[in-house]
Each structure stands twice: as structure tokens, then as C-alpha cells.
Amino acid sequence: GAAGLGPAAGLVLACPAVSKMEDRAARVAALNLPILLAWARDDDVIPFASSEPMLAELRARPAGPTIFVPVGVGGHRVDRMAAGSAGRAGLASKLSEWPDLALGPLAPGGLLYGLAAKAAA
């Protein structure tokens, strides 16, 4: 975790560029904390189809749950993905509930708090 905050309680991956990572499968398998994977169907940098093998590897890990939040729009930017996915099942709602974001940009007063609250309404 960040200095003084202790270990991370969860990890958010938004359309990660990991396809050419050396030892990717072993690194993914070693992640033993909850993971939220978000991907926009209109991502033109890393295609949405790339989410399938990543999701399979995450779900095959020996420890740590995985939540997958596909969104329709947002491209390759998590702020746009959050803004474009309203409602309880949307990305903004999931991010506001995610354990390691309690002190991050989506916390009350954080940079993205207003955006997340607006998108979840």
C-alpha cells in the first residue's frame, strides 16, 4: 500500500495492458486480494475481447474474489467508464464501494467523488 496506509485491501484493474507481460499467468495467480476488473466495450486501445483471457486467469486464482464490470462506453479511460455506467450495478457504484478506495479519489472530497455520485444517481 501507499506509505502509512498499510497493505492494499483490493485492486482495481481498468483495461490493463498485460498481454505481453512476462510471466503474466504466474503474476496473476499470485494476486491474493479482491480484484475488480473493468473494461469498456468501446475501448479502442485494448479491445474488449482482451478481457476474456484476463478474466479467466483472475477467476482461476487460488485466493481472492474477482468482480468483472463490463461497461458499454468509456473507451480506455476509467473516468469516462464510471461516468457512462449509472445505477447500482455500474462502475461508479462499484468503485465507490471498493475497499481500497476509501481514501482515494472517489472518497468524499476526492477528485472524482462528484463524478461517481452523479453517475450512481
PDB file of C-alpha atoms in Angstrom:
ATOM      1  CA  GLY A   1       0.000   0.000   0.000  1.00  0.00           C
ATOM      2  CA  ALA A   2       0.922   3.675  -0.014  1.00  0.00           C
ATOM      3  CA  ALA A   3       3.253   4.956   2.692  1.00  0.00           C
ATOM      4  CA  GLY A   4       1.466   4.894   6.036  1.00  0.00           C
ATOM      5  CA  LEU A   5      -1.750   3.325   4.713  1.00  0.00           C
ATOM      6  CA  GLY A   6      -0.882  -0.338   5.193  1.00  0.00           C
ATOM      7  CA  PRO A   7      -1.468  -3.156   2.723  1.00  0.00           C
ATOM      8  CA  ALA A   8      -3.999  -2.805  -0.070  1.00  0.00           C
ATOM      9  CA  ALA A   9      -7.434  -4.237   0.647  1.00  0.00           C
ATOM     10  CA  GLY A  10      -8.312  -4.601  -3.032  1.00  0.00           C
ATOM     11  CA  LEU A  11      -7.086  -3.887  -6.531  1.00  0.00           C
ATOM     12  CA  VAL A  12      -8.892  -2.213  -9.418  1.00  0.00           C
ATOM     13  CA  LEU A  13      -7.755  -3.074 -12.940  1.00  0.00           C
ATOM     14  CA  ALA A  14      -9.197  -0.977 -15.755  1.00  0.00           C
ATOM     15  CA  CYS A  15      -8.460  -2.490 -19.179  1.00  0.00           C
ATOM     16  CA  PRO A  16      -4.918  -3.469 -18.128  1.00  0.00           C
ATOM     17  CA  ALA A  17      -2.179  -3.741 -20.746  1.00  0.00           C
ATOM     18  CA  VAL A  18      -0.816  -7.100 -19.634  1.00  0.00           C
ATOM     19  CA  SER A  19      -0.917  -9.215 -22.787  1.00  0.00           C
ATOM     20  CA  LYS A  20       2.861  -9.099 -23.283  1.00  0.00           C
ATOM     21  CA  MET A  21       3.818  -9.146 -19.586  1.00  0.00           C
ATOM     22  CA  GLU A  22       6.488 -11.712 -18.847  1.00  0.00           C
ATOM     23  CA  ASP A  23       5.212 -14.462 -16.521  1.00  0.00           C
ATOM     24  CA  ARG A  24       1.722 -12.927 -16.586  1.00  0.00           C
ATOM     25  CA  ALA A  25      -0.095 -16.101 -15.555  1.00  0.00           C
ATOM     26  CA  ALA A  26       2.160 -16.611 -12.525  1.00  0.00           C
ATOM     27  CA  ARG A  27       1.856 -12.962 -11.512  1.00  0.00           C
ATOM     28  CA  VAL A  28      -1.918 -13.008 -11.812  1.00  0.00           C
ATOM     29  CA  ALA A  29      -2.145 -16.275  -9.858  1.00  0.00           C
ATOM     30  CA  ALA A  30      -0.083 -14.708  -7.052  1.00  0.00           C
ATOM     31  CA  LEU A  31      -2.601 -11.894  -6.512  1.00  0.00           C
ATOM     32  CA  ASN A  32      -4.434 -12.888  -3.332  1.00  0.00           C
ATOM     33  CA  LEU A  33      -6.689  -9.897  -2.765  1.00  0.00           C
ATOM     34  CA  PRO A  34     -10.071  -8.925  -4.183  1.00  0.00           C
ATOM     35  CA  ILE A  35      -9.874  -7.612  -7.740  1.00  0.00           C
ATOM     36  CA  LEU A  36     -12.342  -5.508  -9.646  1.00  0.00           C
ATOM     37  CA  LEU A  37     -11.777  -5.685 -13.410  1.00  0.00           C
ATOM     38  CA  ALA A  38     -13.455  -3.008 -15.531  1.00  0.00           C
ATOM     39  CA  TRP A  39     -13.441  -2.834 -19.317  1.00  0.00           C
ATOM     40  CA  ALA A  40     -15.348  -0.709 -21.816  1.00  0.00           C
ATOM     41  CA  ARG A  41     -16.800  -2.397 -24.869  1.00  0.00           C
ATOM     42  CA  ASP A  42     -15.749   0.618 -26.961  1.00  0.00           C
ATOM     43  CA  ASP A  43     -12.086   0.563 -25.842  1.00  0.00           C
ATOM     44  CA  ASP A  44     -10.084   1.279 -28.985  1.00  0.00           C
ATOM     45  CA  VAL A  45      -6.673   0.924 -27.291  1.00  0.00           C
ATOM     46  CA  ILE A  46      -7.026  -2.570 -25.817  1.00  0.00           C
ATOM     47  CA  PRO A  47     -10.060  -4.320 -27.346  1.00  0.00           C
ATOM     48  CA  PHE A  48     -12.838  -5.605 -25.093  1.00  0.00           C
ATOM     49  CA  ALA A  49     -12.159  -9.164 -26.310  1.00  0.00           C
ATOM     50  CA  SER A  50      -8.872  -8.972 -24.370  1.00  0.00           C
ATOM     51  CA  SER A  51     -10.912  -9.017 -21.164  1.00  0.00           C
ATOM     52  CA  GLU A  52     -11.881 -12.670 -21.635  1.00  0.00           C
ATOM     53  CA  PRO A  53      -8.452 -14.306 -21.096  1.00  0.00           C
ATOM     54  CA  MET A  54      -7.616 -11.841 -18.311  1.00  0.00           C
ATOM     55  CA  LEU A  55     -10.902 -12.567 -16.552  1.00  0.00           C
ATOM     56  CA  ALA A  56     -10.361 -16.325 -16.879  1.00  0.00           C
ATOM     57  CA  GLU A  57      -6.912 -16.039 -15.278  1.00  0.00           C
ATOM     58  CA  LEU A  58      -8.219 -13.835 -12.481  1.00  0.00           C
ATOM     59  CA  ARG A  59     -11.079 -16.215 -11.713  1.00  0.00           C
ATOM     60  CA  ALA A  60      -8.697 -19.192 -11.699  1.00  0.00           C
ATOM     61  CA  ARG A  61      -6.554 -17.704  -8.911  1.00  0.00           C
ATOM     62  CA  PRO A  62      -6.326 -19.847  -5.782  1.00  0.00           C
ATOM     63  CA  ALA A  63      -7.324 -16.944  -3.496  1.00  0.00           C
ATOM     64  CA  GLY A  64      -9.147 -13.643  -3.770  1.00  0.00           C
ATOM     65  CA  PRO A  65     -12.507 -12.938  -5.414  1.00  0.00           C
ATOM     66  CA  THR A  66     -12.856 -11.247  -8.794  1.00  0.00           C
ATOM     67  CA  ILE A  67     -15.639  -8.878  -9.817  1.00  0.00           C
ATOM     68  CA  PHE A  68     -15.993  -8.079 -13.516  1.00  0.00           C
ATOM     69  CA  VAL A  69     -17.748  -4.868 -14.538  1.00  0.00           C
ATOM     70  CA  PRO A  70     -18.077  -4.553 -18.314  1.00  0.00           C
ATOM     71  CA  VAL A  71     -19.350  -1.138 -19.409  1.00  0.00           C
ATOM     72  CA  GLY A  72     -20.732  -0.045 -22.747  1.00  0.00           C
ATOM     73  CA  VAL A  73     -18.905   3.238 -23.174  1.00  0.00           C
ATOM     74  CA  GLY A  74     -15.819   4.895 -21.787  1.00  0.00           C
ATOM     75  CA  GLY A  75     -13.066   3.975 -24.184  1.00  0.00           C
ATOM     76  CA  HIS A  76      -9.745   3.490 -22.428  1.00  0.00           C
ATOM     77  CA  ARG A  77     -10.438   5.952 -19.577  1.00  0.00           C
ATOM     78  CA  VAL A  78     -11.773   4.866 -16.200  1.00  0.00           C
ATOM     79  CA  ASP A  79     -13.329   8.287 -15.523  1.00  0.00           C
ATOM     80  CA  ARG A  80     -15.386   8.013 -18.713  1.00  0.00           C
ATOM     81  CA  MET A  81     -16.269   4.402 -17.923  1.00  0.00           C
ATOM     82  CA  ALA A  82     -17.530   5.451 -14.486  1.00  0.00           C
ATOM     83  CA  ALA A  83     -19.482   8.406 -15.887  1.00  0.00           C
ATOM     84  CA  GLY A  84     -21.128   6.246 -18.532  1.00  0.00           C
ATOM     85  CA  SER A  85     -22.277   3.434 -16.248  1.00  0.00           C
ATOM     86  CA  ALA A  86     -25.006   4.645 -13.930  1.00  0.00           C
ATOM     87  CA  GLY A  87     -27.019   2.662 -11.432  1.00  0.00           C
ATOM     88  CA  ARG A  88     -26.295   0.199  -8.655  1.00  0.00           C
ATOM     89  CA  ALA A  89     -24.530  -2.281 -10.956  1.00  0.00           C
ATOM     90  CA  GLY A  90     -22.495   0.411 -12.731  1.00  0.00           C
ATOM     91  CA  LEU A  91     -18.785   1.003 -12.404  1.00  0.00           C
ATOM     92  CA  ALA A  92     -19.142   4.242 -10.425  1.00  0.00           C
ATOM     93  CA  SER A  93     -21.173   2.412  -7.786  1.00  0.00           C
ATOM     94  CA  LYS A  94     -18.691  -0.479  -7.618  1.00  0.00           C
ATOM     95  CA  LEU A  95     -15.748   1.911  -7.321  1.00  0.00           C
ATOM     96  CA  SER A  96     -17.401   3.867  -4.519  1.00  0.00           C
ATOM     97  CA  GLU A  97     -17.800   0.609  -2.559  1.00  0.00           C
ATOM     98  CA  TRP A  98     -14.353  -0.808  -3.312  1.00  0.00           C
ATOM     99  CA  PRO A  99     -12.299  -1.359  -0.116  1.00  0.00           C
ATOM    100  CA  ASP A 100      -9.015   0.290  -1.107  1.00  0.00           C
ATOM    101  CA  LEU A 101     -10.658   3.453  -2.432  1.00  0.00           C
ATOM    102  CA  ALA A 102     -11.861   4.727   0.937  1.00  0.00           C
ATOM    103  CA  LEU A 103      -9.029   7.262   0.971  1.00  0.00           C
ATOM    104  CA  GLY A 104      -8.645   7.647  -2.793  1.00  0.00           C
ATOM    105  CA  PRO A 105     -10.061   9.957  -5.454  1.00  0.00           C
ATOM    106  CA  LEU A 106     -13.587   8.570  -5.105  1.00  0.00           C
ATOM    107  CA  ALA A 107     -13.767   9.243  -1.363  1.00  0.00           C
ATOM    108  CA  PRO A 108     -15.863  12.235  -0.253  1.00  0.00           C
ATOM    109  CA  GLY A 109     -13.836  15.297  -1.178  1.00  0.00           C
ATOM    110  CA  GLY A 110     -11.705  13.322  -3.650  1.00  0.00           C
ATOM    111  CA  LEU A 111     -11.159  14.419  -7.247  1.00  0.00           C
ATOM    112  CA  LEU A 112     -13.705  12.008  -8.740  1.00  0.00           C
ATOM    113  CA  TYR A 113     -16.258  11.957  -5.900  1.00  0.00           C
ATOM    114  CA  GLY A 114     -18.752  14.262  -7.620  1.00  0.00           C
ATOM    115  CA  LEU A 115     -18.485  12.339 -10.866  1.00  0.00           C
ATOM    116  CA  ALA A 116     -19.085   8.999  -9.136  1.00  0.00           C
ATOM    117  CA  ALA A 117     -22.027  10.331  -7.146  1.00  0.00           C
ATOM    118  CA  LYS A 118     -23.588  11.861 -10.266  1.00  0.00           C
ATOM    119  CA  ALA A 119     -23.141   8.646 -12.281  1.00  0.00           C
ATOM    120  CA  ALA A 120     -24.592   6.471  -9.495  1.00  0.00           C
ATOM    121  CA  ALA A 121     -27.727   8.632  -9.165  1.00  0.00           C
TER     122      ALA A 121
END
